Amino acid sequence: MNEKLSFACDYAKGAHPNILRRMMETNLIKTAGYGFDEISESARDKIRKACECERATVEFLVGGTQTNAVIIDALLRSYQGVIAAETGHISVHEAGAIEANGHKVLTIPHQYGKISACAVEKYLDDYYNDANHEHMVMPGMVYLSHPTEYGTLYSKAELQAFRNVCDKYKIYLYVDGARLAYALSCLENDVTLKCLAELCDAFYIGGTKCGALFGEAVVVPKPEEMPHLFTIIKQHGALLAKGRLLGIQFDELFRDDLYMKIGKSAIEAAERITRALQEKGYRLYFESPTNQIFVIIENDALKKLGEKVEYSFWEKYDDNHTVIRFATDWGTTEAEANALIDIL
Amino acid sequence: MNEKLSFACDYAKGAHPNILRRMMETNLIKTAGYGFDEISESARDKIRKACECERATVEFLVGGTQTNAVIIDALLRSYQGVIAAETGHISVHEAGAIEANGHKVLTIPHQYGKISACAVEKYLDDYYNDANHEHMVMPGMVYLSHPTEYGTLYSKAELQAFRNVCDKYKIYLYVDGARLAYALSCLENDVTLKCLAELCDAFYIGGTKCGALFGEAVVVPKPEEMPHLFTIIKQHGALLAKGRLLGIQFDELFRDDLYMKIGKSAIEAAERITRALQEKGYRLYFESPTNQIFVIIENDALKKLGEKVEYSFWEKYDDNHTVIRFATDWGTTEAEANALIDIL
Amino acid sequence: MNEKLSFACDYAKGAHPNILRRMMETNLIKTAGYGFDEISESARDKIRKACECERATVEFLVGGTQTNAVIIDALLRSYQGVIAAETGHISVHEAGAIEANGHKVLTIPHQYGKISACAVEKYLDDYYNDANHEHMVMPGMVYLSHPTEYGTLYSKAELQAFRNVCDKYKIYLYVDGARLAYALSCLENDVTLKCLAELCDAFYIGGTKCGALFGEAVVVPKPEEMPHLFTIIKQHGALLAKGRLLGIQFDELFRDDLYMKIGKSAIEAAERITRALQEKGYRLYFESPTNQIFVIIENDALKKLGEKVEYSFWEKYDDNHTVIRFATDWGTTEAEANALIDIL
Amino acid sequence: MNEKLSFACDYAKGAHPNILRRMMETNLIKTAGYGFDEISESARDKIRKACECERATVEFLVGGTQTNAVIIDALLRSYQGVIAAETGHISVHEAGAIEANGHKVLTIPHQYGKISACAVEKYLDDYYNDANHEHMVMPGMVYLSHPTEYGTLYSKAELQAFRNVCDKYKIYLYVDGARLAYALSCLENDVTLKCLAELCDAFYIGGTKCGALFGEAVVVPKPEEMPHLFTIIKQHGALLAKGRLLGIQFDELFRDDLYMKIGKSAIEAAERITRALQEKGYRLYFESPTNQIFVIIENDALKKLGEKVEYSFWEKYDDNHTVIRFATDWGTTEAEANALIDIL
């Protein structure tokens, strides 16, 4: 177990104590399996309410890559691919999970993790104007992450623009919300759950990186767009026998605004650390608004820092500098943030 | 939550209390993700020792269908299929997870869930003697479950016979141990973990149905047969971010023989219920030696029974009778068993 | 090249001379690729007329396994499987081509290659009545071959019954017509091309075994059921660059009733051989109405026969007898049939 | 049928007359199917001799996309991807055929269709140095085309450099030779068939674009690297029943150096047209050494040209200019080349 201070990622601890407590309380109750239990049903209801979308299908999956693979496979036809940022999680860090189901990831350039509706529209225009487009993979969906892998955010207006392009070309819009808590609680953010339910064909509310032991809640606002999701989940080996465990995660996260509170505390910690970095003269790679902090650091200084703190390598900046990432999370304490600031 | 007595399955409760306690104790510790933590390492060591196979690869996955899909895909080449009983879990109840990865399940008839090495040998002989066999799916593996879906057991001699056939045809032998605890603790059983490690190319030690919250421990005695397993797991969406949760399940299950104790108590409960059934004149479908009890019951009597106890429908026996299944598990209490016996 | 008399299969020669002549005549003309040429267009028109279905999509593919894989993949969703006879070509002799695209072949028992609408209905009833059916592969299509692999035929009434079951369960009906010429020209047959176009969601008119060099013509009576077929064909590696070659095959086969004439001559040859076999006291395995003849033959006699004629091994009958198959084809001459009869 | 002069592609006509003649001569001979005939065997022998590799496996497939899909799937494991130029045929114009089999195409930038061994080495270095590389698709092969999609050529030294990188990282090298005739006959080219057999794990000799009706000849110098290729071909729906047709294509192409002669005549025609373009003041996009000519042309001039000649759109150059492609082929006559030159 780690004795060093760690800001390497947002999934290094267990779960929010409320979740563990609920697991203890309900441990010996016998329930139906596969999510057909009352706790899961309660969690689904809370999420439907939070999204202001009573008719949505809500299903719980264990992890993010799994969720992306299942949902993309559920929406696309065998001959379709998914448009994503070059830096999208599905483009790089899912070991080809999307392609394993036969779907090409069609990448477009990004700016700090974001792509634009304009670029997507151009991609689609070019595709349909290409005389050979029937020899190419047909784009069937746009994949966004919110926040992105760089912690950046889309605005509601930007999402609306994606929706418009998707409507124009009759393709799906899907949002990966692995770190959604950290967007929802961010001042710059104007994208609510309701807004996601209105604009997306599917999105997921991340649990693993936002205080749960594990689990992601998929929301499908128009269930008729994704029939037989249960069987698809099973086929992907993604059905949890004791489904109530996932129900517990989200029934607690969506009780008394816990999900928002978790996001808020992580963002505040990130802001304090960011201010300290700036005061101490560190150069930020760019200002990321959520729970991830990207710093350009001189290589010798980095070596020293690494003796005391765990961080995440992001990329080489130049021969003498490196971009590193600190991540705060639901469980970052004031003491931890202070300890990091002292070290910097 | 269920107020009726339930013997419908062996995954209706949470986890053995030791596991939950460990989760509480370690909740706020920060560890590396994806199974690179010390708890997982400790669990792997314990399993290697229990299998008397120091060089085995041990990896933890979340569920059984997922494990079967990952391991079968890891061992087979794209043009190979897997031989299994018609009643094998992969043949029927995995929603085509094996085929989703491109592998045909090649079924052969069963007797109470078991197949014979002889039948497998005949299948392979017929295949290679068929002038058109290169137009057919090449069998690349034998899949067994131990205990089977009917709770029946293979003997060590039977496993050895499968091994011999597999060696003769240079194909893999894989054992699905979703309910392995209930085999290991069974008097009739002579198949130990060591024996599995000696005879199989891969097998898994079931957690979900044997006292864990979730989790299956894959053992690959000769790691060189399954290179890049980590990436394969990731590609299948089967990598748990907080991998230590899986480590905790198995570090506890393999501490102080807990796994064996769990199996033993479920079997004893099953035996008591079986004896009571016999004494009360019920007709057993067949005598299943592990934690599942199969009873032939008259339909009107069944209706009444169903008001007080949850059972699992197995199959129609004739127009007036039905085969049902009771399952005991790690958490079946004496009180529950007595309550069932009273009702019968 | 073969000097022995050969009745081993119906694809041992090249093509009907009309086809080769047309290839010679058009060889130096430059046309658009991929089937966008005038010859292919003409062939499509002729087929639409023959099917009395002006709006049908008609596409040409190279071979039968390829066609089955493409069409089944085009119609099914990722979580669906296809119901077929245990003896169906897709079940046995396509090396897992259907599973390679992720679709399980769900087999039901056959009688001389045929299955019944009743058995399919029971399969579907059982599926939907099984409480666990969502854990199983969802049947999405019925696959028939006409003639079957045993040369047997469905009646129009039988096809209508399949259509009714498919409508009841909202699944597709697909007919593999690899040897369709031999059905259409058969007196017992009342299934016309028009009838196939009315009752099926897709079917194919076999070329390879019916006088073409290669090629199968897929007919999709309701094109809206199979959008983007061109891209699906390309994705399967099944798009022929010089598509006009396929156009030539079918433009000739459907000129002046050639397809029917080819079927008729093969059937007449088969009938003459069958009568001769009966007169000479041979035992037929069963009476197959089309171009395949199944004979039970004593093993020593078979050995002798094999010195003079190539036949196809069908299956072991008992320890002393074997079932063999003779196949006539579009190119079987009277001289060849007489030579075989003389030998028998 | 086309009355306009056409230089749009190299597969607009039928086949070299020698091939058609052989098809006529052998049409009524009965042979074994699936490539087990003597003509195919003869063609294989000729190709083995031409490659100076007696032990090579040689198999014939129908088309290029099909061949790429089959060979890449045969060599890669399920978790591996293939490195290719962004402009590689597999990256763009195969409708996702590679991904349909579960393999990601890992693209790197190109220069006129070529990539460098250096860039591949950097890609592999970066991959293995990335701490998260096990979460990414493992590169298992390098795909080159020779000539490239731009008609450019690799030198023997360049191929050797790729081989060295592949050896260093223990991955496969595969060369797509769809237009190989036009490389082999080119003065600038020093890559022989022997050289390909020495340096590649697999490559194919293109027939479709080089004078055959259809067909590509796969060469696997070390057969033990690709066991069960026949079954893999069948599983991909890529097995031609009348396999001798493919045998005929290559038995003729490799008789009396026809393959080289075909290449030579196309290159000479291309050179004449190129010289004429330069003399008439046209601007070449770049000087492509084989049978493809890339010209930058003013849009109004293009419109006029298009009335008399079919060309292939390549890409937009700027708002007023377009890059177009002319392709000569095995069948381009002197008269056709002159007619084009007159029009220019």
mmCIF file of C-alpha atoms in Angstrom, chain A residues 14 16 24 81 84 121 166 230 299 307:
data_model
loop_
_atom_site.group_PDB
_atom_site.id
_atom_site.type_symbol
_atom_site.label_atom_id
_atom_site.label_comp_id
_atom_site.label_asym_id
_atom_site.label_seq_id
_atom_site.Cartn_x
_atom_site.Cartn_y
_atom_site.Cartn_z
ATOM 1 C CA GLY A 14 -12.018 2.541 -2.431
ATOM 2 C CA HIS A 16 -17.282 6.894 -0.515
ATOM 3 C CA MET A 24 -22.785 -3.645 5.006
ATOM 4 C CA GLY A 81 -17.804 3.393 -37.248
ATOM 5 C CA ALA A 84 -13.935 10.497 -31.935
ATOM 6 C CA GLU A 121 -19.636 18.231 -40.042
ATOM 7 C CA CYS A 166 -25.960 14.392 -35.873
ATOM 8 C CA PHE A 230 -29.953 -6.595 -21.474
ATOM 9 C CA ASN A 299 13.111 17.181 -15.748
ATOM 10 C CA GLU A 307 10.475 11.015 -4.632
#
